[in-house]
Amino acid sequence: MRVIGIDPGTTSTGWGIVESNGRTLRHIANGCIRTQPGETLPGRLGKIFSELLRIVAEYQPQQAAVEEIFVSQNVQSALKLGHARGVAIAAVNHQGLPIHEYTALQVKKSVVGYGRAEKKQMQEMVRILLCMDKNAPQDAADALGVAVCHLNHLPARLLHTASPSPLGKTV
Amino acid sequence: MRVIGIDPGTTSTGWGIVESNGRTLRHIANGCIRTQPGETLPGRLGKIFSELLRIVAEYQPQQAAVEEIFVSQNVQSALKLGHARGVAIAAVNHQGLPIHEYTALQVKKSVVGYGRAEKKQMQEMVRILLCMDKNAPQDAADALGVAVCHLNHLPARLLHTASPSPLGKTV
């Protein structure tokens, strides 16, 4: 089973692809979709959408996982974040992938072992769990974390679903 | 010049198509994309996305207009609204349409003549301006209002750009 995890944001959207055969987790690829500060909102959202289409087409994940958001910041930043998250969900939905949502607490518990883990700990644990040479950028590490969380929640029988040939590539 | 106006929302997304030849405004079509209360978020966003793709393909507007939002409600509703708005923008951007944003003040000033107009007044004025037999549903009327506002802001020379054959259809 191959899963894409997504950590959406208007300036940087992290993504990470992880595969499981029911015993081991394998890192396939990760990256950040970065938009330019001067870019218009439609331009930024268009880039998130088209890049996610490209990534899904290239790595062919079978399911998608996105973090549920409980924003404590102001209304304007919630609105902005909502734009990016809506586009990310629409992009993977457009490719026919089932989408699962997990709270930050679920992701941290699943990856680090307890719910109050810090960003840095998440990066480290993702690197260790996925046998990566170095830490992924923060947004990409968060995305890989959501993918790992989803794979940990899936029943074992589903994990053996054939995945496309692994590429082992880091973008 | 033919324009699609969009009033996004997770439960109902209004849309309206208006055409101008530089002298008169013409109503082409309007409607609401309604999602079911029990539907999942990806399901709702997917419906908004695919319906907008279909509407743009059917009526072939040349430009799009969306209202800028300054939400005074709570963070959770801003986040939800952001999802719908992001998807709407990504859908018309995906079809290659330039997108313009207008504040509620600009739309009301342009359609009703003053910035504190009420929803009901907007519906009435849209009906009168576009020579419609009856009021459009509120979300669709708001969407038609944004389209009218955009056409009123365009330089006259652009309004003569050839539009596809008008259908005069109400959906």
Short mmCIF file of C-alpha atoms in Angstrom, two decimals:
data_model
loop_
_atom_site.label_atom_id
_atom_site.label_comp_id
_atom_site.label_asym_id
_atom_site.label_seq_id
_atom_site.Cartn_x
_atom_site.Cartn_y
_atom_site.Cartn_z
CA MET A 1 0.00 0.00 0.00
CA ARG A 2 1.37 3.38 -1.03
CA VAL A 3 0.11 6.56 0.63
CA ILE A 4 0.60 10.28 -0.03
CA GLY A 5 0.56 12.51 3.04
CA ILE A 6 -0.05 16.22 2.54
CA ASP A 7 0.61 19.19 4.82
CA PRO A 8 -1.10 22.12 3.04
CA GLY A 9 -0.15 25.80 3.22
CA THR A 10 -0.38 28.75 0.83
CA THR A 11 3.37 29.45 0.87
CA SER A 12 4.59 25.86 1.26
CA THR A 13 2.67 22.60 0.86
CA GLY A 14 4.60 19.58 2.09
CA TRP A 15 4.05 16.15 0.56
CA GLY A 16 5.49 12.74 1.24
CA ILE A 17 4.99 9.26 -0.21
CA VAL A 18 5.37 6.21 2.04
CA GLU A 19 4.84 2.55 1.28
CA SER A 20 4.15 -0.39 3.59
CA ASN A 21 4.17 -4.12 2.89
CA GLY A 22 2.63 -4.85 6.30
CA ARG A 23 6.01 -5.27 7.99
CA THR A 24 8.23 -2.38 6.99
CA LEU A 25 7.70 1.24 6.04
CA ARG A 26 9.56 2.56 3.04
CA HIS A 27 10.21 6.16 2.07
CA ILE A 28 9.48 6.74 -1.61
CA ALA A 29 9.71 10.51 -2.07
CA ASN A 30 9.04 13.85 -0.42
CA GLY A 31 9.10 17.52 -1.23
CA CYS A 32 7.57 20.96 -0.77
CA ILE A 33 5.46 22.89 -3.27
CA ARG A 34 6.70 26.44 -2.72
CA THR A 35 4.92 29.49 -4.06
CA GLN A 36 6.46 32.93 -4.55
CA PRO A 37 5.55 35.82 -2.21
CA GLY A 38 4.55 38.07 -5.13
CA GLU A 39 2.32 35.47 -6.77
CA THR A 40 -1.47 36.01 -6.92
CA LEU A 41 -3.78 33.74 -4.90
CA PRO A 42 -5.16 32.00 -8.04
CA GLY A 43 -1.54 31.50 -9.20
CA ARG A 44 -0.53 29.95 -5.87
CA LEU A 45 -3.58 27.67 -5.68
CA GLY A 46 -3.14 26.70 -9.33
CA LYS A 47 0.45 25.68 -8.62
CA ILE A 48 -0.56 23.55 -5.59
CA PHE A 49 -3.27 21.88 -7.69
CA SER A 50 -1.18 21.12 -10.77
CA GLU A 51 1.89 20.02 -8.79
CA LEU A 52 -0.20 17.58 -6.73
CA LEU A 53 -1.72 16.17 -9.93
CA ARG A 54 1.81 15.66 -11.27
CA ILE A 55 3.08 14.06 -8.04
CA VAL A 56 0.10 11.65 -7.84
CA ALA A 57 0.55 10.73 -11.51
CA GLU A 58 4.29 10.14 -11.02
CA TYR A 59 4.26 8.14 -7.76
CA GLN A 60 0.79 6.60 -7.99
CA PRO A 61 -0.20 6.46 -4.33
CA GLN A 62 -3.38 4.47 -3.66
CA GLN A 63 -4.70 6.55 -0.78
CA ALA A 64 -4.18 10.05 0.63
CA ALA A 65 -3.96 11.41 4.17
CA VAL A 66 -4.25 15.04 5.31
CA GLU A 67 -4.01 16.53 8.78
CA GLU A 68 -7.23 17.88 10.28
CA ILE A 69 -6.73 21.46 11.34
CA PHE A 70 -7.81 23.20 14.49
CA VAL A 71 -6.44 26.67 13.99
CA SER A 72 -6.01 28.85 17.03
CA GLN A 73 -4.75 31.79 14.99
CA ASN A 74 -6.85 34.59 13.54
CA VAL A 75 -9.69 34.34 11.04
CA GLN A 76 -7.64 35.63 8.09
CA SER A 77 -4.96 32.96 8.45
CA ALA A 78 -7.65 30.27 8.85
CA LEU A 79 -9.24 31.46 5.61
CA LYS A 80 -5.87 31.35 3.78
CA LEU A 81 -5.02 27.91 5.12
CA GLY A 82 -8.51 26.72 4.17
CA HIS A 83 -7.88 27.75 0.53
CA ALA A 84 -4.71 25.64 0.32
CA ARG A 85 -6.24 22.68 2.13
CA GLY A 86 -9.38 22.74 -0.04
CA VAL A 87 -7.27 22.74 -3.20
CA ALA A 88 -5.07 19.89 -1.95
CA ILE A 89 -8.13 17.76 -1.11
CA ALA A 90 -9.77 18.58 -4.47
CA ALA A 91 -6.57 17.64 -6.35
CA VAL A 92 -6.20 14.16 -4.86
CA ASN A 93 -9.98 13.63 -5.01
CA HIS A 94 -9.81 14.58 -8.72
CA GLN A 95 -7.31 11.74 -9.20
CA GLY A 96 -9.75 9.31 -7.56
CA LEU A 97 -7.83 8.73 -4.31
CA PRO A 98 -9.71 8.05 -1.05
CA ILE A 99 -8.75 10.74 1.49
CA HIS A 100 -8.39 10.25 5.23
CA GLU A 101 -8.05 12.93 7.87
CA TYR A 102 -6.14 12.70 11.15
CA THR A 103 -5.79 15.17 14.00
CA ALA A 104 -2.34 16.48 14.92
CA LEU A 105 -2.68 14.48 18.16
CA GLN A 106 -3.24 11.23 16.23
CA VAL A 107 -0.26 11.93 13.95
CA LYS A 108 2.10 12.74 16.82
CA LYS A 109 0.97 9.73 18.86
CA SER A 110 1.40 7.48 15.85
CA VAL A 111 4.84 8.76 14.83
CA VAL A 112 6.55 9.99 17.99
CA GLY A 113 4.53 8.07 20.57
CA TYR A 114 3.02 10.96 22.46
CA GLY A 115 0.71 13.78 21.50
CA ARG A 116 2.74 16.79 22.59
CA ALA A 117 5.79 16.09 20.45
CA GLU A 118 7.53 19.10 18.94
CA LYS A 119 8.11 19.77 15.22
CA LYS A 120 11.82 18.90 15.53
CA GLN A 121 11.02 15.55 17.19
CA MET A 122 8.62 14.74 14.37
CA GLN A 123 11.37 15.40 11.80
CA GLU A 124 13.82 13.15 13.66
CA MET A 125 11.33 10.32 14.18
CA VAL A 126 10.20 10.40 10.56
CA ARG A 127 13.85 10.13 9.46
CA ILE A 128 14.49 7.19 11.80
CA LEU A 129 11.22 5.34 11.01
CA LEU A 130 11.75 5.66 7.27
CA CYS A 131 15.54 4.99 7.34
CA MET A 132 16.30 8.29 5.62
CA ASP A 133 19.84 9.70 5.41
CA LYS A 134 18.83 13.16 6.60
CA ASN A 135 15.84 15.04 7.95
CA ALA A 136 13.20 16.07 5.40
CA PRO A 137 12.26 19.78 5.36
CA GLN A 138 9.69 20.50 8.10
CA ASP A 139 6.57 20.63 5.91
CA ALA A 140 7.62 17.50 4.03
CA ALA A 141 8.41 15.70 7.34
CA ASP A 142 4.91 16.60 8.60
CA ALA A 143 3.43 15.22 5.39
CA LEU A 144 5.45 11.99 5.73
CA GLY A 145 4.22 11.81 9.34
CA VAL A 146 0.57 11.93 8.25
CA ALA A 147 1.24 9.19 5.67
CA VAL A 148 2.91 7.01 8.35
CA CYS A 149 -0.03 7.65 10.70
CA HIS A 150 -2.48 6.52 8.04
CA LEU A 151 -0.51 3.35 7.28
CA ASN A 152 -0.40 2.58 11.03
CA HIS A 153 -4.19 2.90 11.18
CA LEU A 154 -4.91 0.64 8.22
CA PRO A 155 -5.85 -3.00 8.83
CA ALA A 156 -2.93 -5.33 7.98
CA ARG A 157 -4.83 -7.09 5.18
CA LEU A 158 -4.98 -3.81 3.20
CA LEU A 159 -1.25 -3.18 3.41
CA HIS A 160 -0.45 -5.98 1.02
CA THR A 161 -2.32 -4.31 -1.82
CA ALA A 162 0.13 -4.18 -4.72
CA SER A 163 1.96 -0.88 -5.01
CA PRO A 164 3.59 0.42 -8.19
CA SER A 165 7.32 -0.37 -8.45
CA PRO A 166 9.06 1.68 -5.76
CA LEU A 167 11.31 4.45 -6.97
CA GLY A 168 13.12 5.31 -3.74
CA LYS A 169 13.53 8.85 -4.95
CA THR A 170 13.76 12.04 -2.94
CA VAL A 171 12.62 15.22 -4.71
CA MET B 1 -17.32 39.38 -23.10
CA ARG B 2 -18.79 36.59 -21.02
CA VAL B 3 -18.02 36.32 -17.30
CA ILE B 4 -18.71 33.71 -14.63
CA GLY B 5 -19.29 35.06 -11.12
CA ILE B 6 -18.91 32.66 -8.19
CA ASP B 7 -20.13 32.87 -4.59
CA PRO B 8 -18.43 29.93 -2.86
CA GLY B 9 -19.69 28.01 0.17
CA THR B 10 -19.35 24.42 1.40
CA THR B 11 -23.13 23.78 1.46
CA SER B 12 -24.11 25.97 -1.52
CA THR B 13 -21.87 27.55 -4.16
CA GLY B 14 -23.71 30.10 -6.31
CA TRP B 15 -22.66 30.73 -9.90
CA GLY B 16 -23.91 33.05 -12.60
CA ILE B 17 -22.94 33.78 -16.20
CA VAL B 18 -23.38 37.29 -17.60
CA GLU B 19 -22.46 38.69 -20.99
CA SER B 20 -21.88 42.27 -22.11
CA ASN B 21 -21.49 43.70 -25.60
CA GLY B 22 -20.39 47.07 -24.21
CA ARG B 23 -23.94 48.46 -24.13
CA THR B 24 -26.23 45.88 -22.57
CA LEU B 25 -25.86 43.18 -19.97
CA ARG B 26 -27.37 39.81 -20.74
CA HIS B 27 -28.17 36.98 -18.34
CA ILE B 28 -26.97 33.65 -19.69
CA ALA B 29 -27.44 31.19 -16.83
CA ASN B 30 -27.27 30.80 -13.06
CA GLY B 31 -27.51 28.11 -10.43
CA CYS B 32 -26.33 26.72 -7.10
CA ILE B 33 -24.07 23.75 -6.53
CA ARG B 34 -25.64 22.17 -3.45
CA THR B 35 -23.94 19.52 -1.35
CA GLN B 36 -25.66 17.12 1.04
CA PRO B 37 -25.33 17.56 4.82
CA GLY B 38 -24.08 13.98 5.30
CA GLU B 39 -21.46 14.20 2.56
CA THR B 40 -17.74 14.07 3.48
CA LEU B 41 -15.58 17.17 3.01
CA PRO B 42 -13.63 15.62 0.09
CA GLY B 43 -16.99 14.63 -1.47
CA ARG B 44 -18.36 18.18 -1.16
CA LEU B 45 -15.19 19.81 -2.49
CA GLY B 46 -15.00 17.28 -5.31
CA LYS B 47 -18.57 18.14 -6.33
CA ILE B 48 -17.84 21.90 -6.33
CA PHE B 49 -14.73 21.28 -8.45
CA SER B 50 -16.29 18.96 -11.02
CA GLU B 51 -19.52 20.98 -11.33
CA LEU B 52 -17.56 24.18 -11.97
CA LEU B 53 -15.48 22.41 -14.62
CA ARG B 54 -18.73 21.30 -16.29
CA ILE B 55 -20.31 24.77 -16.09
CA VAL B 56 -17.22 26.47 -17.55
CA ALA B 57 -17.06 23.88 -20.35
CA GLU B 58 -20.78 24.33 -21.12
CA TYR B 59 -21.06 28.14 -21.06
CA GLN B 60 -17.47 29.05 -21.97
CA PRO B 61 -17.02 32.26 -19.99
CA GLN B 62 -13.81 34.14 -20.84
CA GLN B 63 -13.09 35.52 -17.37
CA ALA B 64 -14.09 34.74 -13.78
CA ALA B 65 -14.91 36.93 -10.78
CA VAL B 66 -15.08 35.94 -7.10
CA GLU B 67 -15.93 38.00 -4.05
CA GLU B 68 -13.07 38.75 -1.65
CA ILE B 69 -14.03 37.63 1.83
CA PHE B 70 -13.54 39.38 5.12
CA VAL B 71 -15.14 36.97 7.54
CA SER B 72 -16.18 38.30 10.90
CA GLN B 73 -17.36 34.88 12.11
CA ASN B 74 -15.28 32.33 13.97
CA VAL B 75 -12.10 30.61 12.86
CA GLN B 76 -13.79 27.27 12.05
CA SER B 77 -16.29 28.82 9.63
CA ALA B 78 -13.48 30.84 7.99
CA LEU B 79 -11.54 27.62 7.49
CA LYS B 80 -14.57 25.87 5.93
CA LEU B 81 -15.33 28.80 3.65
CA GLY B 82 -11.66 28.93 2.65
CA HIS B 83 -11.84 25.29 1.50
CA ALA B 84 -14.77 26.01 -0.84
CA ARG B 85 -13.29 29.25 -2.12
CA GLY B 86 -9.88 27.66 -2.77
CA VAL B 87 -11.49 24.86 -4.76
CA ALA B 88 -13.63 27.28 -6.80
CA ILE B 89 -10.56 29.38 -7.68
CA ALA B 90 -8.52 26.26 -8.55
CA ALA B 91 -11.32 24.96 -10.80
CA VAL B 92 -11.64 28.08 -12.97
CA ASN B 93 -7.84 28.53 -12.94
CA HIS B 94 -7.54 24.91 -14.15
CA GLN B 95 -9.72 25.87 -17.13
CA GLY B 96 -7.34 28.74 -17.94
CA LEU B 97 -9.67 31.62 -16.98
CA PRO B 98 -8.23 34.85 -15.54
CA ILE B 99 -9.75 35.43 -12.07
CA HIS B 100 -10.59 38.80 -10.55
CA GLU B 101 -11.51 39.50 -6.95
CA TYR B 102 -13.86 42.22 -5.68
CA THR B 103 -14.79 43.22 -2.15
CA ALA B 104 -18.44 43.02 -1.07
CA LEU B 105 -18.39 46.83 -0.97
CA GLN B 106 -17.31 47.04 -4.61
CA VAL B 107 -19.98 44.54 -5.68
CA LYS B 108 -22.79 46.30 -3.83
CA LYS B 109 -21.70 49.73 -5.08
CA SER B 110 -21.52 48.43 -8.62
CA VAL B 111 -24.88 46.61 -8.60
CA VAL B 112 -27.10 48.45 -6.14
CA GLY B 113 -25.32 51.80 -6.09
CA TYR B 114 -24.33 51.91 -2.45
CA GLY B 115 -22.13 49.77 -0.25
CA ARG B 116 -24.54 48.85 2.52
CA ALA B 117 -27.20 47.23 0.37
CA GLU B 118 -28.94 44.19 1.82
CA LYS B 119 -29.06 40.70 0.32
CA LYS B 120 -32.68 41.14 -0.79
CA GLN B 121 -31.86 44.42 -2.59
CA MET B 122 -29.03 42.68 -4.41
CA GLN B 123 -31.42 39.96 -5.63
CA GLU B 124 -33.94 42.58 -6.87
CA MET B 125 -31.32 44.74 -8.60
CA VAL B 126 -29.68 41.75 -10.29
CA ARG B 127 -33.11 40.70 -11.63
CA ILE B 128 -33.84 44.21 -12.94
CA LEU B 129 -30.35 44.81 -14.41
CA LEU B 130 -30.37 41.48 -16.21
CA CYS B 131 -34.06 41.61 -17.28
CA MET B 132 -34.83 38.32 -15.56
CA ASP B 133 -38.41 37.10 -15.01
CA LYS B 134 -37.88 36.28 -11.34
CA ASN B 135 -35.25 36.61 -8.62
CA ALA B 136 -32.39 34.12 -8.74
CA PRO B 137 -31.75 32.14 -5.51
CA GLN B 138 -29.67 34.23 -3.09
CA ASP B 139 -26.28 32.56 -3.68
CA ALA B 140 -26.81 32.62 -7.46
CA ALA B 141 -27.89 36.29 -7.32
CA ASP B 142 -24.72 37.13 -5.38
CA ALA B 143 -22.68 35.31 -8.03
CA LEU B 144 -24.45 37.20 -10.85
CA GLY B 145 -23.75 40.42 -8.89
CA VAL B 146 -19.99 39.71 -8.85
CA ALA B 147 -20.07 39.01 -12.60
CA VAL B 148 -21.93 42.31 -13.24
CA CYS B 149 -19.41 44.15 -11.01
CA HIS B 150 -16.52 42.72 -13.02
CA LEU B 151 -18.11 43.66 -16.35
CA ASN B 152 -18.68 47.21 -15.02
CA HIS B 153 -14.98 47.45 -14.12
CA LEU B 154 -13.66 46.25 -17.48
CA PRO B 155 -12.52 48.82 -20.06
CA ALA B 156 -15.10 49.14 -22.87
CA ARG B 157 -12.68 47.92 -25.55
CA LEU B 158 -12.53 44.51 -23.85
CA LEU B 159 -16.29 44.05 -23.75
CA HIS B 160 -16.50 43.53 -27.49
CA THR B 161 -14.39 40.38 -27.32
CA ALA B 162 -16.40 37.70 -29.10
CA SER B 163 -18.43 35.51 -26.76
CA PRO B 164 -19.68 32.04 -27.62
CA SER B 165 -23.26 31.96 -28.94
CA PRO B 166 -25.54 32.97 -26.05
CA LEU B 167 -27.79 30.28 -24.68
CA GLY B 168 -30.15 32.37 -22.53
CA LYS B 169 -30.66 29.39 -20.26
CA THR B 170 -31.46 29.33 -16.57
CA VAL B 171 -30.31 26.24 -14.74
#
